[in-house]
Coordinates of C-alpha atoms and ligand atoms in Angstrom, one line a residue:
V113 CA -23.0 24.5 -114.7
P114 CA -22.0 20.9 -115.2
V115 CA -23.8 17.8 -114.4
S116 CA -21.8 16.7 -111.8
R117 CA -22.4 20.0 -110.1
I118 CA -25.7 19.3 -109.2
R119 CA -27.5 18.2 -106.5
N120 CA -31.7 18.1 -106.0
F121 CA -32.7 17.3 -102.8
S122 CA -35.5 17.3 -100.6
I123 CA -36.4 17.7 -97.2
I124 CA -38.7 15.5 -95.9
A125 CA -40.1 16.1 -92.2
H126 CA -43.3 15.8 -90.5
I127 CA -45.3 18.7 -89.7
D128 CA -43.3 20.9 -87.0
H129 CA -40.2 18.3 -86.4
G130 CA -38.7 21.1 -87.6
K131 CA -37.9 21.2 -91.9
S132 CA -39.2 25.0 -92.6
T133 CA -36.3 25.9 -90.5
L134 CA -33.8 24.3 -91.6
A135 CA -34.6 25.3 -95.4
D136 CA -34.0 28.9 -94.1
R137 CA -30.6 28.2 -92.1
L138 CA -29.3 25.8 -95.7
L139 CA -30.5 29.4 -97.7
Q140 CA -28.6 31.8 -94.8
A141 CA -25.7 29.6 -94.9
T142 CA -25.3 29.1 -98.2
G143 CA -25.1 33.0 -99.0
T144 CA -29.0 32.6 -101.1
V145 CA -30.7 34.7 -98.6
E146 CA -28.9 37.3 -96.4
D147 CA -28.8 36.9 -92.9
R148 CA -30.5 40.6 -92.5
K149 CA -33.1 40.0 -95.6
M150 CA -34.0 36.7 -93.4
K151 CA -36.9 37.7 -91.3
Q152 CA -38.6 39.8 -94.4
Q153 CA -38.3 36.9 -96.4
F154 CA -39.7 34.4 -94.0
L155 CA -42.4 36.8 -94.0
D156 CA -43.1 36.5 -98.0
N157 CA -43.0 33.7 -98.0
M158 CA -46.0 32.8 -95.1
E159 CA -47.6 35.7 -96.5
L160 CA -47.5 34.3 -100.0
E161 CA -48.5 30.6 -99.0
R162 CA -51.6 32.4 -97.4
E163 CA -52.1 33.2 -100.2
R164 CA -51.5 30.3 -102.1
G165 CA -53.7 28.8 -99.6
I166 CA -51.4 27.5 -96.7
T167 CA -48.0 25.5 -96.8
I168 CA -50.3 23.4 -99.1
K169 CA -46.9 23.7 -102.3
L170 CA -44.6 22.4 -103.5
Q171 CA -41.9 25.6 -103.9
A172 CA -38.4 25.0 -104.8
A173 CA -34.8 27.1 -103.5
R174 CA -31.2 26.8 -105.8
M175 CA -28.7 27.2 -103.9
L176 CA -24.7 28.0 -104.7
Y177 CA -22.3 26.1 -101.9
K178 CA -18.6 25.8 -102.6
D179 CA -17.4 22.4 -99.9
Q180 CA -14.6 22.4 -97.3
A181 CA -13.4 20.9 -100.6
G182 CA -13.1 24.8 -102.2
E183 CA -15.4 23.2 -105.2
E184 CA -18.2 25.1 -106.9
Y185 CA -21.8 23.6 -106.5
V186 CA -25.5 24.0 -107.9
L187 CA -28.0 22.8 -105.0
N188 CA -31.4 23.0 -105.1
L189 CA -33.9 22.0 -102.4
I190 CA -37.7 20.9 -103.5
D191 CA -40.2 21.3 -100.8
T192 CA -42.8 18.3 -99.9
P193 CA -45.9 19.4 -99.3
G194 CA -46.9 18.0 -96.2
H195 CA -50.1 16.4 -96.3
V196 CA -51.9 12.9 -97.5
D197 CA -54.2 15.4 -99.5
F198 CA -51.3 15.5 -101.7
S199 CA -48.9 12.6 -101.4
Y200 CA -49.7 12.7 -105.2
E201 CA -47.3 15.9 -105.7
V202 CA -45.1 14.7 -102.8
S203 CA -44.1 11.8 -105.6
R204 CA -44.0 13.9 -108.1
S205 CA -41.3 16.4 -106.4
L206 CA -39.4 13.3 -104.4
V207 CA -38.9 12.3 -108.6
A208 CA -37.1 15.7 -109.8
C209 CA -34.4 15.0 -107.1
E210 CA -31.7 12.2 -106.3
G211 CA -31.9 12.5 -102.3
A212 CA -33.8 12.9 -99.4
L213 CA -32.5 14.6 -95.5
L214 CA -34.7 13.0 -93.7
V215 CA -35.4 15.1 -90.7
V216 CA -36.8 13.7 -87.7
D217 CA -37.1 15.5 -83.7
A218 CA -34.7 14.2 -82.0
S219 CA -37.2 14.8 -78.6
Q220 CA -40.7 12.5 -80.6
G221 CA -39.2 10.4 -83.3
V222 CA -41.1 8.2 -86.4
E223 CA -44.3 10.0 -87.5
A224 CA -47.0 8.1 -90.0
Q225 CA -46.8 10.3 -92.3
T226 CA -43.1 10.3 -92.7
L227 CA -43.0 7.1 -92.9
A228 CA -45.7 6.9 -95.8
N229 CA -42.9 10.0 -97.9
V230 CA -40.1 7.4 -97.1
Y231 CA -41.2 5.1 -98.6
L232 CA -42.3 7.0 -101.4
A233 CA -38.5 8.5 -101.1
L234 CA -36.7 4.4 -101.4
E235 CA -39.1 3.4 -104.6
Q236 CA -37.7 6.6 -106.4
N237 CA -34.1 5.1 -105.1
L238 CA -33.4 8.5 -103.0
E239 CA -29.8 8.0 -100.9
I240 CA -31.9 9.8 -97.3
I241 CA -29.8 11.1 -95.2
P242 CA -31.7 11.2 -91.8
V243 CA -30.6 14.5 -89.9
L244 CA -31.8 14.0 -86.0
N245 CA -33.3 17.3 -85.7
K246 CA -34.3 19.8 -82.8
I247 CA -30.8 18.0 -80.1
D248 CA -30.8 21.3 -78.2
L249 CA -34.1 20.3 -76.6
P250 CA -33.3 19.0 -72.8
G251 CA -35.7 16.4 -73.6
A252 CA -33.4 14.7 -76.8
E253 CA -33.2 11.4 -77.6
P254 CA -30.4 11.6 -80.3
E255 CA -29.5 7.6 -79.9
R256 CA -32.7 6.3 -78.9
V257 CA -33.9 8.1 -82.4
I258 CA -31.9 6.9 -84.6
Q259 CA -31.8 3.1 -83.3
E260 CA -36.2 3.6 -84.4
I261 CA -35.4 4.9 -87.8
E262 CA -33.0 1.8 -88.4
E263 CA -35.5 -0.2 -86.8
V264 CA -38.3 0.7 -88.8
V265 CA -37.7 2.6 -91.5
G266 CA -34.1 -0.3 -91.8
L267 CA -32.0 2.5 -92.9
D268 CA -28.6 2.6 -91.9
C269 CA -27.7 6.0 -89.8
S270 CA -24.1 5.6 -89.5
Q271 CA -24.3 9.0 -91.6
A272 CA -26.5 10.6 -89.5
I273 CA -26.5 14.6 -88.5
L274 CA -27.2 15.8 -85.3
A275 CA -28.6 19.0 -84.7
S276 CA -30.9 21.9 -84.4
A277 CA -32.5 24.1 -87.0
K278 CA -32.8 26.4 -84.4
E279 CA -29.0 27.0 -82.8
G280 CA -27.4 26.3 -86.4
I281 CA -26.6 22.5 -85.0
G282 CA -24.9 20.7 -88.0
V283 CA -25.6 22.8 -90.8
P284 CA -22.2 22.4 -91.9
D285 CA -22.1 18.9 -91.6
I286 CA -25.5 19.0 -94.1
L287 CA -24.2 20.5 -97.1
E288 CA -20.8 18.9 -96.7
S289 CA -23.2 15.3 -97.0
I290 CA -25.7 16.5 -99.2
V291 CA -22.8 17.4 -101.9
H292 CA -20.9 13.9 -101.8
L293 CA -23.9 12.1 -100.2
V294 CA -25.7 12.4 -103.0
P295 CA -25.6 11.6 -106.5
P296 CA -25.5 14.3 -109.3
P297 CA -28.5 13.6 -112.0
R298 CA -27.7 11.4 -115.2
D299 CA -26.1 13.4 -117.3
T300 CA -28.0 13.1 -120.5
V301 CA -28.4 16.7 -121.7
K302 CA -27.9 15.7 -125.3
E303 CA -30.9 12.9 -124.7
P304 CA -34.4 15.1 -127.1
L305 CA -36.3 17.7 -123.7
R306 CA -38.1 16.0 -121.2
A307 CA -38.7 17.9 -117.8
L308 CA -40.6 16.6 -114.7
I309 CA -43.7 19.3 -114.3
F310 CA -43.5 19.0 -110.1
D311 CA -45.7 22.4 -109.6
S312 CA -47.8 25.3 -110.9
Y313 CA -49.5 28.6 -109.5
Y314 CA -51.5 31.2 -111.7
D315 CA -49.6 34.5 -111.8
A316 CA -53.2 37.0 -112.8
Y317 CA -50.1 39.0 -115.1
R318 CA -48.2 36.5 -116.9
G319 CA -50.4 32.9 -116.4
V320 CA -49.4 30.2 -115.1
I321 CA -46.1 30.0 -113.3
V322 CA -44.9 26.0 -114.2
Y323 CA -41.8 25.0 -111.4
F324 CA -40.4 21.6 -113.4
R325 CA -37.0 20.0 -113.3
V326 CA -34.7 19.6 -116.6
M327 CA -35.0 15.4 -116.3
D328 CA -33.0 15.1 -120.1
G329 CA -32.0 18.1 -123.0
R330 CA -32.1 21.4 -122.2
V331 CA -34.7 23.8 -123.0
K332 CA -34.1 28.1 -123.7
K333 CA -36.3 30.6 -123.7
G334 CA -38.4 30.6 -127.0
D335 CA -38.7 27.1 -127.3
R336 CA -42.6 26.0 -128.4
V337 CA -43.1 23.1 -126.0
R338 CA -45.6 20.5 -126.0
L339 CA -47.1 19.0 -122.9
M340 CA -47.4 15.3 -123.6
A341 CA -49.9 14.1 -121.3
S342 CA -52.4 17.6 -122.4
G343 CA -51.3 17.4 -125.6
K344 CA -50.9 21.0 -125.4
E345 CA -48.1 23.4 -127.3
Y346 CA -46.8 27.0 -125.7
Q347 CA -44.0 29.6 -126.4
I348 CA -41.9 30.1 -123.6
D349 CA -41.8 33.7 -122.8
E350 CA -40.1 33.5 -119.6
L351 CA -37.4 30.8 -118.0
G352 CA -35.6 30.9 -114.4
V353 CA -34.4 29.9 -111.1
L354 CA -35.2 30.2 -108.2
S355 CA -32.8 31.8 -106.2
P356 CA -35.8 31.4 -104.2
H357 CA -37.1 34.7 -105.9
Q358 CA -37.3 34.3 -109.9
I359 CA -34.3 34.9 -111.6
Q360 CA -34.6 34.9 -116.0
V361 CA -32.0 33.0 -117.5
D362 CA -31.9 32.3 -121.9
E363 CA -31.2 28.1 -121.1
L364 CA -31.6 24.9 -118.8
H365 CA -30.1 21.5 -119.2
A366 CA -30.8 18.0 -118.1
G367 CA -30.9 18.0 -114.1
E368 CA -31.9 21.6 -113.5
V369 CA -34.5 22.9 -111.8
G370 CA -36.6 25.7 -112.4
Y371 CA -39.7 28.0 -113.2
F372 CA -41.7 29.2 -117.1
A373 CA -44.0 31.2 -118.4
A374 CA -46.2 30.7 -121.8
A375 CA -49.2 32.2 -121.7
I376 CA -50.8 29.0 -120.3
K377 CA -54.9 30.2 -119.2
A378 CA -55.9 27.7 -116.2
V379 CA -53.4 25.4 -113.9
E380 CA -55.2 22.3 -115.2
D381 CA -53.3 22.9 -118.5
A382 CA -49.9 22.1 -117.6
R383 CA -50.7 20.2 -114.1
V384 CA -47.9 18.0 -111.8
G385 CA -46.5 14.8 -112.9
D386 CA -47.0 15.9 -117.0
T387 CA -43.9 16.0 -119.2
I388 CA -42.3 18.6 -120.7
T389 CA -40.4 18.3 -124.4
L390 CA -40.3 20.4 -127.7
A391 CA -42.6 20.7 -130.1
N392 CA -40.2 20.3 -133.3
S393 CA -37.7 17.7 -131.4
P394 CA -40.6 16.0 -128.6
A395 CA -38.6 13.2 -126.8
P396 CA -40.9 9.3 -127.7
E397 CA -42.3 8.5 -124.3
P398 CA -43.7 10.8 -121.4
L399 CA -41.6 10.4 -118.4
P400 CA -43.7 7.5 -116.3
G401 CA -46.7 8.2 -113.1
Y402 CA -48.5 10.3 -114.7
T403 CA -51.8 10.6 -112.8
E404 CA -54.5 13.2 -113.3
A405 CA -55.1 13.3 -109.2
K406 CA -58.6 12.9 -109.4
P407 CA -60.5 14.3 -106.0
M408 CA -61.7 11.7 -103.3
V409 CA -64.3 13.6 -100.8
F410 CA -67.5 16.0 -102.6
C411 CA -70.4 17.8 -100.9
G412 CA -72.9 20.6 -101.9
L413 CA -71.9 23.9 -101.9
F414 CA -74.5 26.6 -101.3
P415 CA -75.2 30.4 -101.7
T416 CA -76.6 31.2 -97.9
D417 CA -78.4 34.1 -100.1
S418 CA -79.7 32.7 -103.4
D419 CA -78.9 36.2 -104.8
Q420 CA -75.5 34.7 -105.3
Y421 CA -75.2 32.0 -107.4
E422 CA -73.4 33.8 -109.8
D423 CA -70.8 34.9 -107.7
L424 CA -70.6 32.3 -106.5
R425 CA -70.1 30.1 -110.2
E426 CA -67.6 32.9 -111.3
A427 CA -65.5 32.6 -107.9
L428 CA -65.2 28.6 -108.9
E429 CA -64.2 29.1 -112.2
K430 CA -61.3 31.8 -111.0
L431 CA -59.8 29.3 -108.4
K432 CA -60.7 26.8 -111.0
L433 CA -57.2 27.8 -112.3
S434 CA -55.2 28.4 -109.9
D435 CA -56.0 24.5 -109.1
A436 CA -56.2 21.5 -111.3
A437 CA -58.1 18.5 -108.6
L438 CA -61.2 20.6 -108.1
S439 CA -64.1 20.2 -109.3
Y440 CA -67.4 20.9 -109.6
E441 CA -70.5 21.2 -111.4
P442 CA -74.5 22.7 -110.9
E443 CA -76.2 21.3 -108.2
T444 CA -80.1 22.0 -107.6
S445 CA -81.5 20.7 -103.9
T446 CA -85.3 20.7 -103.3
A447 CA -83.6 22.3 -100.2
M448 CA -81.3 24.3 -100.8
G449 CA -81.4 26.2 -103.8
F450 CA -78.8 26.5 -107.1
G451 CA -75.6 25.6 -106.3
F452 CA -72.1 23.8 -106.9
R453 CA -71.5 20.0 -106.5
C454 CA -68.8 20.0 -105.6
G455 CA -64.9 17.5 -105.6
F456 CA -61.8 17.7 -103.8
L457 CA -59.0 16.0 -102.8
G458 CA -59.2 15.0 -99.1
L459 CA -60.8 17.2 -95.9
L460 CA -57.5 20.2 -96.3
H461 CA -58.2 20.6 -99.7
M462 CA -61.5 21.3 -98.9
E463 CA -61.3 23.4 -96.3
I464 CA -59.6 25.5 -97.9
V465 CA -61.2 25.8 -100.9
Q466 CA -63.8 27.1 -99.0
E467 CA -61.4 28.9 -96.9
R468 CA -60.8 30.3 -99.7
L469 CA -64.4 31.0 -100.9
E470 CA -65.0 33.5 -98.4
R471 CA -63.0 35.0 -97.0
E472 CA -61.1 35.7 -100.9
Y473 CA -65.0 36.5 -102.4
D474 CA -66.6 37.5 -99.5
L475 CA -69.1 34.8 -100.0
E476 CA -70.9 33.3 -97.2
L477 CA -72.4 29.6 -98.5
I478 CA -73.4 26.5 -96.7
T479 CA -72.1 22.9 -97.2
T480 CA -73.5 20.3 -96.8
A481 CA -71.9 17.1 -95.5
P482 CA -68.5 15.5 -97.4
S483 CA -69.2 12.4 -98.8
V484 CA -67.3 9.7 -101.4
I485 CA -67.7 7.9 -104.9
Y486 CA -70.0 5.4 -103.9
R487 CA -70.5 2.6 -107.7
V488 CA -74.1 1.8 -107.9
T489 CA -75.3 -1.9 -109.8
T490 CA -79.5 -1.2 -110.6
T491 CA -81.3 -4.7 -110.8
A492 CA -81.1 -4.2 -114.6
G493 CA -77.3 -4.8 -114.2
E494 CA -76.4 -1.0 -114.5
I495 CA -73.8 0.7 -112.7
F496 CA -72.8 3.6 -112.0
E497 CA -71.4 6.0 -110.0
I498 CA -72.1 8.0 -107.8
D499 CA -71.1 11.8 -105.9
N500 CA -74.5 12.4 -103.7
P501 CA -76.3 10.5 -101.7
S502 CA -79.5 12.1 -103.3
Q503 CA -78.8 10.5 -106.1
L504 CA -79.2 6.7 -105.0
P505 CA -81.7 5.1 -107.1
P506 CA -84.7 3.8 -104.9
A507 CA -84.0 -0.1 -103.0
T508 CA -86.3 -1.9 -105.1
N509 CA -84.2 -0.5 -108.0
R510 CA -80.0 -1.8 -106.6
E511 CA -78.2 -5.0 -106.4
K512 CA -75.4 -3.8 -105.3
I513 CA -73.9 -0.2 -104.3
E514 CA -70.0 -0.1 -103.2
E515 CA -67.6 2.3 -101.7
P516 CA -63.9 3.3 -101.1
Y517 CA -61.7 1.4 -98.7
V518 CA -58.2 2.8 -97.4
A519 CA -56.1 1.7 -95.8
V520 CA -55.1 3.3 -93.0
E521 CA -51.9 3.5 -91.1
I522 CA -52.1 4.3 -87.3
I523 CA -48.2 5.5 -85.6
T524 CA -49.4 5.8 -81.2
P525 CA -47.4 5.8 -77.7
E526 CA -49.0 2.3 -76.9
D527 CA -50.8 3.7 -74.0
Y528 CA -53.5 5.3 -76.5
V529 CA -54.5 1.8 -78.4
G530 CA -56.9 0.8 -76.9
T531 CA -58.8 3.7 -77.8
L532 CA -58.1 3.8 -81.2
M533 CA -58.6 0.4 -81.6
D534 CA -61.8 1.3 -80.4
L535 CA -62.1 3.9 -82.6
C536 CA -61.7 2.1 -85.3
Q537 CA -64.2 -0.6 -84.6
T538 CA -66.4 1.8 -84.5
R539 CA -65.6 3.4 -87.6
R540 CA -66.0 -0.1 -89.6
G541 CA -62.4 -0.9 -89.7
I542 CA -60.8 -4.3 -90.5
F543 CA -57.5 -5.5 -88.5
K544 CA -54.6 -5.5 -90.6
D545 CA -51.7 -5.6 -87.7
M546 CA -50.8 -4.2 -85.2
R547 CA -46.7 -3.8 -84.5
Y548 CA -44.6 -3.1 -82.3
F549 CA -41.9 -0.3 -81.9
A550 CA -38.4 0.6 -80.8
Q551 CA -39.7 2.8 -77.1
N552 CA -43.8 2.4 -76.6
R553 CA -44.4 3.0 -79.7
T554 CA -47.8 1.2 -82.1
T555 CA -48.1 1.3 -85.2
L556 CA -51.8 -0.7 -86.6
V557 CA -53.3 -1.1 -89.5
Y558 CA -56.5 -0.6 -90.3
D559 CA -58.8 -1.4 -93.9
L560 CA -61.6 1.5 -93.2
P561 CA -64.3 2.8 -95.7
L562 CA -62.7 6.5 -97.1
A563 CA -67.0 7.6 -95.7
E564 CA -65.9 6.3 -92.3
V565 CA -62.1 8.4 -92.8
V566 CA -63.4 11.7 -93.9
T567 CA -66.1 12.3 -90.6
D568 CA -64.0 13.2 -88.6
F569 CA -61.6 10.7 -88.5
F570 CA -58.2 12.7 -87.7
D571 CA -59.6 14.6 -85.2
Q572 CA -61.2 12.2 -82.8
L573 CA -58.1 10.4 -83.4
K574 CA -56.0 13.5 -82.7
S575 CA -58.2 14.2 -79.3
R576 CA -58.0 9.8 -78.5
S577 CA -54.1 9.8 -78.2
R578 CA -54.0 14.1 -77.4
G579 CA -52.3 14.2 -80.0
Y580 CA -49.5 11.9 -80.1
A581 CA -50.9 9.8 -82.7
S582 CA -50.6 10.0 -86.3
M583 CA -52.1 8.1 -89.5
E584 CA -51.6 8.3 -93.0
Y585 CA -53.9 5.7 -96.0
H586 CA -53.6 5.4 -99.4
F587 CA -57.0 4.1 -101.5
I588 CA -57.4 0.1 -102.0
G589 CA -60.3 0.1 -104.3
Y590 CA -63.9 -0.1 -103.5
R591 CA -66.1 -2.7 -101.5
E592 CA -69.7 -4.1 -101.3
D593 CA -72.5 -3.5 -98.3
A594 CA -74.8 -3.5 -96.7
L595 CA -75.2 0.0 -97.7
V596 CA -79.0 2.1 -97.0
K597 CA -79.6 6.1 -97.6
L598 CA -81.0 7.5 -93.8
D599 CA -82.8 10.6 -95.1
I600 CA -83.2 13.1 -93.1
L601 CA -87.4 15.4 -92.3
V602 CA -88.1 18.8 -90.9
N603 CA -91.3 20.0 -89.9
G604 CA -92.4 16.8 -92.5
D605 CA -90.3 17.5 -95.5
Q606 CA -87.4 15.4 -96.5
V607 CA -84.1 17.0 -96.7
D608 CA -82.1 16.2 -99.8
S609 CA -78.2 17.6 -98.7
L610 CA -78.9 16.3 -95.5
A611 CA -79.3 12.3 -96.0
M612 CA -76.8 10.6 -96.5
I613 CA -75.6 7.1 -97.8
V614 CA -74.8 4.7 -94.1
H615 CA -74.7 1.1 -93.7
R616 CA -77.5 -0.6 -92.6
D617 CA -76.4 -1.9 -88.4
K618 CA -76.2 1.6 -87.6
A619 CA -78.2 3.2 -89.4
Y620 CA -80.1 3.1 -85.9
S621 CA -78.0 4.0 -84.2
V622 CA -76.4 7.6 -86.2
G623 CA -79.9 8.2 -87.1
R624 CA -81.1 8.7 -83.6
A625 CA -77.8 10.3 -82.7
L626 CA -78.3 13.1 -85.6
V627 CA -82.2 13.5 -84.8
E628 CA -81.3 14.6 -81.2
K629 CA -78.3 16.7 -83.1
L630 CA -80.9 18.5 -84.9
K631 CA -82.6 19.4 -82.1
E632 CA -79.1 20.7 -80.3
L633 CA -78.8 22.8 -83.1
I634 CA -81.9 24.4 -85.0
P635 CA -83.0 27.1 -83.5
R636 CA -86.8 27.1 -82.4
H637 CA -89.3 29.2 -84.2
Q638 CA -92.7 30.1 -83.6
F639 CA -93.9 26.6 -83.9
K640 CA -93.1 23.3 -83.6
I641 CA -90.4 21.3 -85.3
P642 CA -90.8 17.9 -86.2
L643 CA -87.3 16.0 -86.2
Q644 CA -87.1 12.7 -88.3
A645 CA -85.1 10.2 -89.3
S646 CA -86.4 7.2 -92.2
I647 CA -85.2 4.7 -94.4
G648 CA -87.4 4.4 -97.1
T649 CA -90.8 5.1 -96.4
R650 CA -89.7 3.8 -92.0
I651 CA -89.2 6.0 -89.4
I652 CA -86.5 4.9 -87.8
A653 CA -85.7 8.2 -84.9
S654 CA -88.1 11.3 -84.2
E655 CA -87.7 14.2 -82.2
H656 CA -89.5 18.0 -82.4
I657 CA -88.2 20.6 -81.9
P658 CA -90.8 23.0 -79.5
A659 CA -92.0 26.1 -80.4
L660 CA -90.3 29.5 -78.9
R661 CA -92.6 30.9 -75.8
K662 CA -90.4 33.3 -74.5
D663 CA -87.5 36.5 -74.9
V664 CA -84.3 33.8 -75.0
L665 CA -82.7 36.2 -72.3
A666 CA -85.0 35.2 -69.8
K667 CA -82.9 32.2 -69.4
C668 CA -80.5 34.8 -67.8
Y669 CA -82.1 34.8 -64.8
G670 CA -82.2 39.3 -65.1
G671 CA -79.0 38.9 -63.5
D672 CA -75.2 39.8 -65.8
I673 CA -74.9 42.5 -68.1
S674 CA -71.7 40.6 -69.9
R675 CA -73.7 37.6 -69.5
K676 CA -76.4 38.5 -71.8
K677 CA -74.3 40.9 -74.5
K678 CA -72.5 37.5 -75.6
L679 CA -75.6 35.2 -76.1
L680 CA -77.3 38.4 -78.7
Q681 CA -73.3 38.3 -80.4
K682 CA -73.7 34.2 -79.9
Q683 CA -77.5 34.9 -81.8
A684 CA -77.0 37.2 -83.8
K685 CA -73.3 34.7 -84.8
G686 CA -75.7 31.5 -85.5
K687 CA -78.0 33.7 -87.6
K688 CA -74.7 35.0 -89.7
R689 CA -75.7 31.2 -91.2
M690 CA -79.0 30.0 -92.5
K691 CA -81.0 28.3 -95.4
S692 CA -84.9 28.7 -94.8
I693 CA -86.2 25.3 -95.5
G694 CA -89.7 25.9 -96.0
T695 CA -90.2 27.3 -92.8
V696 CA -87.5 26.5 -90.9
D697 CA -84.2 28.2 -91.1
V698 CA -81.5 26.0 -90.6
P699 CA -78.2 26.2 -89.3
Q700 CA -74.8 25.4 -91.3
E701 CA -73.9 23.7 -89.2
A702 CA -76.7 21.5 -88.9
F703 CA -76.3 20.8 -92.1
M704 CA -72.2 19.2 -91.4
A705 CA -73.8 17.7 -87.9
V706 CA -73.2 14.6 -89.1
L707 CA -70.5 14.8 -88.5
R708 CA -70.0 15.6 -84.1
L709 CA -71.9 12.7 -84.0
E710 CA -69.5 11.0 -81.0
Ligands
LIG1077 P1 -44.9 22.5 -90.8 O1 -44.9 24.2 -91.4 O2 -45.5 23.0 -90.2 O3 -44.7 21.3 -91.5 O4 -43.6 22.4 -90.0 P2 -41.9 22.2 -90.1 O5 -41.3 20.7 -90.3 O6 -42.1 23.3 -91.5 O7 -41.5 22.5 -89.0 P3 -40.5 23.8 -88.4 O8 -39.6 24.8 -89.0 O9 -42.2 25.7 -88.5 O10 -40.3 24.3 -86.8 C1 -42.1 23.8 -86.1 C2 -41.7 24.9 -84.1 O11 -40.2 23.6 -83.7 C3 -40.9 26.0 -84.8 O12 -41.5 26.4 -83.3 C4 -39.0 25.6 -85.1 O13 -38.9 26.9 -84.0 C5 -39.3 24.7 -83.5 N1 -37.3 24.4 -84.2 C6 -37.0 23.8 -84.9 N2 -35.9 23.3 -85.6 C7 -35.5 23.5 -83.9 C8 -34.2 22.9 -83.4 O14 -34.0 22.4 -83.5 N3 -34.3 23.0 -81.6 C9 -35.9 23.9 -81.8 N4 -35.6 23.8 -79.6 N5 -36.9 23.8 -82.3 C10 -37.2 24.3 -83.6

């Protein structure tokens, strides 16, 4: 294919605004996937995505399209993941494109995540084509939303397309616009090979499958390639395009999008953002913008049954093959025994990994509350980073503690501005900006400690705004704060896995709330269990769980049998995830109690 006949684009959309539906329509309209296969296709993808950890992963599809003038084009759709945890992957997939469809639900409007991605696309100088989706809905107000896009994003909407992905309205216009508005790739076929990795996944038989866009030069099956960041070299066993199934080809040149397999053992060796070049005639410079995705959020993972420690280690090792951003190292806890301290890009990433470990590897785990990386300066002037509150040196040896801050941008209907500002305030937010934009919607900008954002902030935001507010955040740096370590004692034993780092001003209220919550969550035992919160040697809150006296069923007043059953089931379920700490059985929920204090 001549470079002039290639169009590479992605779709930027907020969750539920119709990205997948539109992508399916484009595949259908170009005959890439037959109509009657569509349903099956869709299901296959769902299955695959489920296997690969929900819709976080990028995919690509190549379509052949004959425009209204009868000219043939190759359209490459490069998908972007829809979650803030994966914004680096989004940025790399946008770099692989010359244009983007900005899909906005015409009955809703611009959301925070959409904005963040549009700005990324504008930074890359992509041609952006606004698409107002769901115009079939009675509540659709395309004119209002167009005005919003023009005002908020500053994007010219004179070429905006009114569409309904569901009904197929506007799809021909979208295809014509891609061909005529999105510029072709630069013709750099004669330059040394440089290809950008925008995604990869692990295949047990072929090794890592790398998805890439050739930026310059050409690559052939059998070529020996070098990954410029990792420095590793491989021979390409299989080269192909995604249509959307893998179809093998012999060669790909500048502007084209495809995949290769080269017996690469782990995705870590072929990271998103790395540049592929030829081993025997390498490009002088890699493509710009490579960074290694760094874990931001950490937690301990411990098997409920210590016999499963080896299984957990093996499972993490295997997961790591397909997840470069996951980090783990052994952790020994006095309370929990042997486990691993794991690092994640964010809370969603953490949940995905936990879920996969439990479902795919059949492990029963206790997860401790998430923590961030703190930077500690000792009185001796030494500086180091800790990802676990239990590693914090005693107060007498500390000069200062710094914590990561993020800039959070929230978009919300005006009605919820008050309650959301209140939320940010209680999370130690520093107010930065408030802007009204068209029609009853407001942007709030706060600087917040990352630690306050990873503990249930998103759920709070959603519930306080009845689901209408959206948010986006990015790391802005470390700041010093008056932080202290809060310890929890259960039955007189300090439980390292319940320790946390909190702001001094919040220590009392958090300590109090936490022991009260633990009192609810830890079941009664045959003996009385004291619960205490302390800072250093100072007890700041205490409670106790009274000893068990009567059969639990006595609570049911003898009546309803189904209620008894329910209670028994609930108990059986609760029993499943327990960790004995000394003589006290502590349920999984207790370790996450800090996330549910409000
Ligand atoms: P995520 O995969 O969660 O990011 O969502 P998405 O943006 O891919 O949205 P998806 O295509 O899954 O659509 C979300 C919902 O909107 C689905 O129930 C679709 O059937 C519906 N939908 C998509 N396009 C239209 C449309 O044009 N009109 C109407 N009425 N519904 C639509």
